């Protein structure tokens, strides 16, 4: 298994531009999570999906952020327009509901820098 | 609601000394508990997890943690620190919905 795959690994963009982060979860995992990591706020849960359906997006900072999961093997997190304060590392994680193998697997993250 | 408190944002130990990283949780339902490690500029790696089986959980790299319901704690220990253990450690609490992280503890290992 290739694990959770995130792309790109690094993204540098100018303020005001649209940014799209991508995630491919582990095949067979039922839930997908987007986290943001900053020095000031630590690891924050932004949104999560169960069976491709958004369940809780209360962690999404504002309307500039949106996330989609069109199918079981792909999710995107979009920021439009981007601002310097969005600079952070964004992690995607997937999880199985199988209690015998319960756990979250994280991708390597996307380091976003907005200048 | 669920949350995690990690006591001590920085812990420094000498090589060969005991490592103890503290974690207390709050959860309205029986929790799943995790410890993750993050090395500089890398992702999160699972050290160990508690999922309502044995209360003493052994993980990778010689780490272990004990679930104590009466104390709502899940402290991480290692008998003898190694230089390679220097990293950021995160405690997390999960349930059937999501997982929430503590603020993290940065472990420094002195030669």
Tab-separated table of N, CA and C in Angstrom, chain B:
chain	number	residue	atom	x	y	z
B	1	UNK	N	-17.835	16.069	23.381
B	1	UNK	CA	-16.620	16.795	23.026
B	1	UNK	C	-15.416	16.037	23.574
B	2	UNK	N	-14.317	16.160	22.922
B	2	UNK	CA	-13.093	15.509	23.365
B	2	UNK	C	-11.923	16.475	23.197
B	3	UNK	N	-10.954	16.326	24.091
B	3	UNK	CA	-9.785	17.183	24.025
B	3	UNK	C	-8.628	16.508	24.717
B	4	UNK	N	-7.452	17.044	24.464
B	4	UNK	CA	-6.226	16.500	25.016
B	4	UNK	C	-5.384	17.639	25.574
B	5	UNK	N	-4.794	17.414	26.716
B	5	UNK	CA	-3.853	18.369	27.289
B	5	UNK	C	-2.508	17.690	27.476
B	6	UNK	N	-1.492	18.251	26.870
B	6	UNK	CA	-0.139	17.745	27.063
B	6	UNK	C	0.587	18.681	28.025
B	7	UNK	N	1.061	18.128	29.105
B	7	UNK	CA	1.716	18.920	30.138
B	7	UNK	C	3.187	19.072	29.798
B	8	UNK	N	3.576	20.309	29.562
B	8	UNK	CA	4.973	20.563	29.210
B	8	UNK	C	5.163	20.660	27.717
B	9	UNK	N	5.421	21.858	27.230
B	9	UNK	CA	5.639	22.021	25.796
B	9	UNK	C	7.055	21.610	25.409
B	10	UNK	N	7.960	21.610	26.392
B	10	UNK	CA	9.341	21.199	26.147
B	10	UNK	C	9.800	20.285	27.284
B	11	UNK	N	10.399	19.189	26.909
B	11	UNK	CA	11.005	18.277	27.875
B	11	UNK	C	12.427	17.988	27.422
B	12	UNK	N	13.354	18.078	28.361
B	12	UNK	CA	14.759	17.812	28.046
B	12	UNK	C	15.268	16.705	28.961
B	13	UNK	N	15.888	15.699	28.376
B	13	UNK	CA	16.454	14.601	29.147
B	13	UNK	C	17.862	14.317	28.645
B	14	UNK	N	18.627	13.647	29.457
B	14	UNK	CA	19.956	13.205	29.045
B	14	UNK	C	19.849	11.857	28.348
B	15	UNK	N	20.767	11.605	27.460
B	15	UNK	CA	20.793	10.315	26.782
B	15	UNK	C	20.897	9.204	27.813
B	16	UNK	N	20.044	8.195	27.681
B	16	UNK	CA	20.030	7.087	28.623
B	16	UNK	C	19.054	7.268	29.768
B	17	UNK	N	18.523	8.460	29.932
B	17	UNK	CA	17.572	8.719	31.021
B	17	UNK	C	16.158	8.338	30.608
B	18	UNK	N	15.301	8.262	31.620
B	18	UNK	CA	13.883	7.949	31.386
B	18	UNK	C	13.205	9.099	30.657
B	19	UNK	N	12.370	8.744	29.694
B	19	UNK	CA	11.533	9.721	29.023
B	19	UNK	C	10.101	9.574	29.541
B	20	UNK	N	9.504	10.690	29.951
B	20	UNK	CA	8.108	10.697	30.391
B	20	UNK	C	7.437	11.913	29.788
B	21	UNK	N	6.496	11.678	28.913
B	21	UNK	CA	5.714	12.748	28.308
B	21	UNK	C	4.268	12.565	28.742
B	22	UNK	N	3.704	13.636	29.298
B	22	UNK	CA	2.395	13.521	29.946
B	22	UNK	C	1.249	13.941	29.034
B	23	UNK	N	0.153	13.198	29.166
B	23	UNK	CA	-1.031	13.474	28.362
B	23	UNK	C	-2.261	13.160	29.189
B	24	UNK	N	-3.166	14.115	29.283
B	24	UNK	CA	-4.463	13.896	29.905
B	24	UNK	C	-5.558	14.179	28.872
B	25	UNK	N	-6.609	13.405	28.915
B	25	UNK	CA	-7.647	13.535	27.914
B	25	UNK	C	-8.996	13.816	28.556
B	26	UNK	N	-9.887	14.300	27.728
B	26	UNK	CA	-11.272	14.482	28.118
B	26	UNK	C	-12.135	13.938	26.988
B	27	UNK	N	-13.041	13.032	27.350
B	27	UNK	CA	-13.902	12.449	26.332
B	27	UNK	C	-15.203	11.999	26.966
B	28	UNK	N	-16.287	12.205	26.280
B	28	UNK	CA	-17.598	11.836	26.805
B	28	UNK	C	-17.922	10.368	26.525
B	29	UNK	N	-17.117	9.740	25.695
B	29	UNK	CA	-17.303	8.324	25.395
B	29	UNK	C	-15.957	7.632	25.546
B	30	UNK	N	-15.957	6.307	25.684
B	30	UNK	CA	-14.665	5.605	25.776
B	30	UNK	C	-13.771	5.991	24.604
B	31	UNK	N	-12.582	6.461	24.910
B	31	UNK	CA	-11.762	7.027	23.834
B	31	UNK	C	-10.825	6.024	23.178
B	32	UNK	N	-10.394	6.395	22.002
B	32	UNK	CA	-9.204	5.814	21.429
B	32	UNK	C	-8.102	6.847	21.656
B	33	UNK	N	-6.942	6.395	22.028
B	33	UNK	CA	-5.854	7.317	22.337
B	33	UNK	C	-4.610	6.962	21.520
B	34	UNK	N	-3.900	7.972	21.118
B	34	UNK	CA	-2.763	7.793	20.219
B	34	UNK	C	-1.588	8.666	20.662
B	35	UNK	N	-0.405	8.207	20.336
B	35	UNK	CA	0.784	9.039	20.375
B	35	UNK	C	1.407	9.006	18.989
B	36	UNK	N	1.703	10.226	18.495
B	36	UNK	CA	2.380	10.370	17.218
B	36	UNK	C	3.704	11.097	17.450
B	37	UNK	N	4.663	10.827	16.582
B	37	UNK	CA	5.942	11.531	16.610
B	37	UNK	C	6.135	12.248	15.277
B	38	UNK	N	6.707	13.438	15.373
B	38	UNK	CA	6.990	14.210	14.154
B	38	UNK	C	8.428	14.696	14.209
B	39	UNK	N	9.221	14.262	13.249
B	39	UNK	CA	10.589	14.747	13.108
B	39	UNK	C	10.559	16.000	12.247
B	40	UNK	N	11.573	16.832	12.347
B	40	UNK	CA	11.573	18.117	11.622
B	40	UNK	C	11.272	17.949	10.148
B	41	UNK	N	10.349	18.759	9.688
B	41	UNK	CA	9.964	18.806	8.276
B	41	UNK	C	9.441	17.477	7.750
B	42	UNK	N	8.868	16.696	8.647
B	42	UNK	CA	8.280	15.436	8.220
B	42	UNK	C	6.826	15.339	8.684
B	43	UNK	N	6.171	14.272	8.270
B	43	UNK	CA	4.785	14.058	8.648
B	43	UNK	C	4.665	13.408	10.015
B	44	UNK	N	3.480	12.925	10.314
B	44	UNK	CA	3.183	12.320	11.609
B	44	UNK	C	3.282	10.804	11.511
B	45	UNK	N	4.027	10.245	12.432
B	45	UNK	CA	4.211	8.798	12.456
B	45	UNK	C	3.588	8.236	13.728
B	46	UNK	N	2.775	7.213	13.585
B	46	UNK	CA	2.120	6.617	14.738
B	46	UNK	C	3.125	5.849	15.580
B	47	UNK	N	3.185	6.189	16.879
B	47	UNK	CA	4.032	5.465	17.819
B	47	UNK	C	3.280	4.285	18.414
B	48	UNK	N	2.060	4.563	18.877
B	48	UNK	CA	1.246	3.534	19.497
B	48	UNK	C	-0.188	4.031	19.629
B	49	UNK	N	-1.092	3.089	19.930
B	49	UNK	CA	-2.490	3.458	20.076
B	49	UNK	C	-3.158	2.568	21.106
B	50	UNK	N	-4.140	3.120	21.788
B	50	UNK	CA	-4.980	2.398	22.721
B	50	UNK	C	-6.392	2.360	22.148
B	51	UNK	N	-6.921	1.133	22.000
B	51	UNK	CA	-8.256	0.995	21.428
B	51	UNK	C	-9.107	0.064	22.277
B	52	UNK	N	-9.020	0.207	23.596
B	52	UNK	CA	-9.843	-0.487	24.596
B	52	UNK	C	-9.444	-1.948	24.801
B	53	UNK	N	-8.261	-2.301	24.403
B	53	UNK	CA	-7.758	-3.644	24.707
B	53	UNK	C	-6.872	-3.527	25.965
B	54	UNK	N	-5.669	-3.997	25.903
B	54	UNK	CA	-4.768	-3.919	27.055
B	54	UNK	C	-4.472	-2.470	27.407
B	55	UNK	N	-4.421	-2.178	28.706
B	55	UNK	CA	-4.197	-0.794	29.131
B	55	UNK	C	-2.747	-0.365	28.977
B	56	UNK	N	-1.827	-1.307	28.959
B	56	UNK	CA	-0.420	-0.985	28.705
B	56	UNK	C	-0.143	-1.293	27.242
B	57	UNK	N	0.205	-0.263	26.520
B	57	UNK	CA	0.377	-0.397	25.080
B	57	UNK	C	1.846	-0.215	24.727
B	58	UNK	N	2.366	-1.125	23.982
B	58	UNK	CA	3.763	-1.016	23.532
B	58	UNK	C	3.780	-0.555	22.077
B	59	UNK	N	4.697	0.362	21.788
B	59	UNK	CA	4.770	0.882	20.441
B	59	UNK	C	6.144	0.671	19.822
B	60	UNK	N	6.407	1.476	18.812
B	60	UNK	CA	7.687	1.354	18.124
B	60	UNK	C	8.776	2.112	18.872
B	61	UNK	N	10.010	1.792	18.544
B	61	UNK	CA	11.187	2.504	19.081
B	61	UNK	C	11.286	2.427	20.602
B	62	UNK	N	10.708	1.400	21.213
B	62	UNK	CA	10.852	1.204	22.650
B	62	UNK	C	9.905	2.012	23.515
B	63	UNK	N	8.983	2.728	22.914
B	63	UNK	CA	8.020	3.524	23.666
B	63	UNK	C	6.835	2.676	24.124
B	64	UNK	N	6.257	3.076	25.240
B	64	UNK	CA	5.027	2.480	25.691
B	64	UNK	C	4.191	3.524	26.420
B	65	UNK	N	2.903	3.234	26.563
B	65	UNK	CA	2.002	4.155	27.250
B	65	UNK	C	0.978	3.340	28.012
B	66	UNK	N	0.519	3.883	29.122
B	66	UNK	CA	-0.461	3.200	29.947
B	66	UNK	C	-1.733	4.030	30.046
B	67	UNK	N	-2.855	3.410	29.702
B	67	UNK	CA	-4.151	4.057	29.826
B	67	UNK	C	-4.645	3.905	31.266
B	68	UNK	N	-4.883	5.052	31.915
B	68	UNK	CA	-5.415	5.047	33.271
B	68	UNK	C	-6.717	5.821	33.276
B	69	UNK	N	-7.808	5.077	33.300
B	69	UNK	CA	-9.118	5.714	33.214
B	69	UNK	C	-9.387	6.603	34.421
B	70	UNK	N	-8.974	6.147	35.610
B	70	UNK	CA	-9.250	6.910	36.829
B	70	UNK	C	-8.542	8.256	36.830
B	71	UNK	N	-7.419	8.321	36.123
B	71	UNK	CA	-6.654	9.564	36.066
B	71	UNK	C	-6.847	10.282	34.722
B	72	UNK	N	-7.647	9.716	33.849
B	72	UNK	CA	-7.819	10.215	32.463
B	72	UNK	C	-6.471	10.573	31.856
B	73	UNK	N	-5.538	9.637	31.978
B	73	UNK	CA	-4.189	9.900	31.480
B	73	UNK	C	-3.737	8.824	30.512
B	74	UNK	N	-2.770	9.194	29.709
B	74	UNK	CA	-2.173	8.270	28.734
B	74	UNK	C	-0.735	8.743	28.513
B	75	UNK	N	0.080	8.630	29.544
B	75	UNK	CA	1.457	9.127	29.505
B	75	UNK	C	2.355	8.206	28.689
B	76	UNK	N	3.279	8.807	27.984
B	76	UNK	CA	4.218	8.080	27.125
B	76	UNK	C	5.560	7.950	27.843
B	77	UNK	N	6.125	6.752	27.834
B	77	UNK	CA	7.408	6.545	28.494
B	77	UNK	C	8.352	5.736	27.624
B	78	UNK	N	9.639	5.925	27.933
B	78	UNK	CA	10.690	5.113	27.342
B	78	UNK	C	11.786	5.012	28.378
B	79	UNK	N	12.250	3.811	28.694
B	79	UNK	CA	13.203	3.647	29.797
B	79	UNK	C	14.519	4.386	29.586
B	80	UNK	N	14.983	4.431	28.348
B	80	UNK	CA	16.312	4.984	28.098
B	80	UNK	C	16.289	5.805	26.807
B	81	UNK	N	16.483	7.104	26.943
B	81	UNK	CA	16.410	7.990	25.782
B	81	UNK	C	17.618	7.826	24.872
B	82	UNK	N	17.342	7.950	23.600
B	82	UNK	CA	18.396	7.925	22.586
B	82	UNK	C	18.378	9.245	21.853
B	83	UNK	N	19.518	9.619	21.337
B	83	UNK	CA	19.606	10.905	20.624
B	83	UNK	C	18.583	10.982	19.498
B	84	UNK	N	18.318	9.850	18.873
B	84	UNK	CA	17.373	9.838	17.744
B	84	UNK	C	15.917	10.049	18.172
B	85	UNK	N	15.659	10.067	19.490
B	85	UNK	CA	14.293	10.296	19.964
B	85	UNK	C	13.917	11.777	19.958
B	86	UNK	N	14.883	12.645	19.724
B	86	UNK	CA	14.597	14.076	19.710
B	86	UNK	C	13.613	14.393	18.585
B	87	UNK	N	12.453	14.929	18.966
B	87	UNK	CA	11.383	15.171	18.009
B	87	UNK	C	10.236	15.853	18.739
B	88	UNK	N	9.141	16.091	17.999
B	88	UNK	CA	7.908	16.610	18.594
B	88	UNK	C	6.957	15.433	18.749
B	89	UNK	N	6.320	15.358	19.916
B	89	UNK	CA	5.416	14.252	20.201
B	89	UNK	C	4.013	14.799	20.453
B	90	UNK	N	3.042	14.157	19.813
B	90	UNK	CA	1.658	14.588	19.925
B	90	UNK	C	0.796	13.467	20.484
B	91	UNK	N	0.028	13.807	21.493
B	91	UNK	CA	-1.000	12.917	22.010
B	91	UNK	C	-2.310	13.287	21.314
B	92	UNK	N	-3.144	12.285	21.032
B	92	UNK	CA	-4.406	12.553	20.354
B	92	UNK	C	-5.500	11.655	20.913
B	93	UNK	N	-6.715	12.171	20.903
B	93	UNK	CA	-7.875	11.412	21.357
B	93	UNK	C	-8.871	11.314	20.207
B	94	UNK	N	-9.367	10.113	19.979
B	94	UNK	CA	-10.323	9.906	18.900
B	94	UNK	C	-11.529	9.132	19.382
B	95	UNK	N	-12.582	9.212	18.595
B	95	UNK	CA	-13.772	8.411	18.852
B	95	UNK	C	-14.282	7.927	17.509
B	96	UNK	N	-15.556	7.623	17.443
B	96	UNK	CA	-16.075	7.124	16.173
B	96	UNK	C	-16.211	8.227	15.122
B	97	UNK	N	-15.976	9.450	15.548
B	97	UNK	CA	-16.097	10.559	14.609
B	97	UNK	C	-14.734	11.071	14.150
B	98	UNK	N	-14.053	11.807	15.014
B	98	UNK	CA	-12.811	12.434	14.581
B	98	UNK	C	-11.723	12.279	15.627
B	99	UNK	N	-10.604	12.915	15.405
B	99	UNK	CA	-9.466	12.858	16.309
B	99	UNK	C	-8.946	14.272	16.540
B	100	UNK	N	-8.633	14.546	17.807
B	100	UNK	CA	-8.128	15.867	18.181
B	100	UNK	C	-6.751	15.711	18.821
B	101	UNK	N	-5.881	16.659	18.489
B	101	UNK	CA	-4.507	16.596	18.965
B	101	UNK	C	-4.250	17.533	20.140
B	102	UNK	N	-3.280	17.156	20.962
B	102	UNK	CA	-2.741	18.078	21.934
B	102	UNK	C	-1.787	19.051	21.257
B	103	UNK	N	-1.260	19.974	22.047
B	103	UNK	CA	-0.406	21.030	21.502
B	103	UNK	C	0.995	20.537	21.167
B	104	UNK	N	1.330	19.357	21.647
B	104	UNK	CA	2.641	18.795	21.332
B	104	UNK	C	3.666	19.059	22.426
B	105	UNK	N	4.633	18.149	22.534
B	105	UNK	CA	5.758	18.294	23.452
B	105	UNK	C	7.036	18.070	22.666
B	106	UNK	N	7.907	19.048	22.720
B	106	UNK	CA	9.191	18.914	22.023
B	106	UNK	C	10.187	18.258	22.965
B	107	UNK	N	10.693	17.119	22.571
B	107	UNK	CA	11.673	16.378	23.362
B	107	UNK	C	13.075	16.668	22.869
B	108	UNK	N	13.918	17.106	23.773
B	108	UNK	CA	15.338	17.315	23.490
B	108	UNK	C	16.130	16.277	24.265
B	109	UNK	N	17.109	15.666	23.617
B	109	UNK	CA	17.958	14.666	24.261
B	109	UNK	C	19.383	15.193	24.278
B	110	UNK	N	19.925	15.349	25.475
B	110	UNK	CA	21.277	15.885	25.637
B	110	UNK	C	22.294	14.752	25.704
B	111	UNK	N	23.431	14.951	25.066
B	111	UNK	CA	24.442	13.884	25.107
B	111	UNK	C	25.041	13.717	26.505
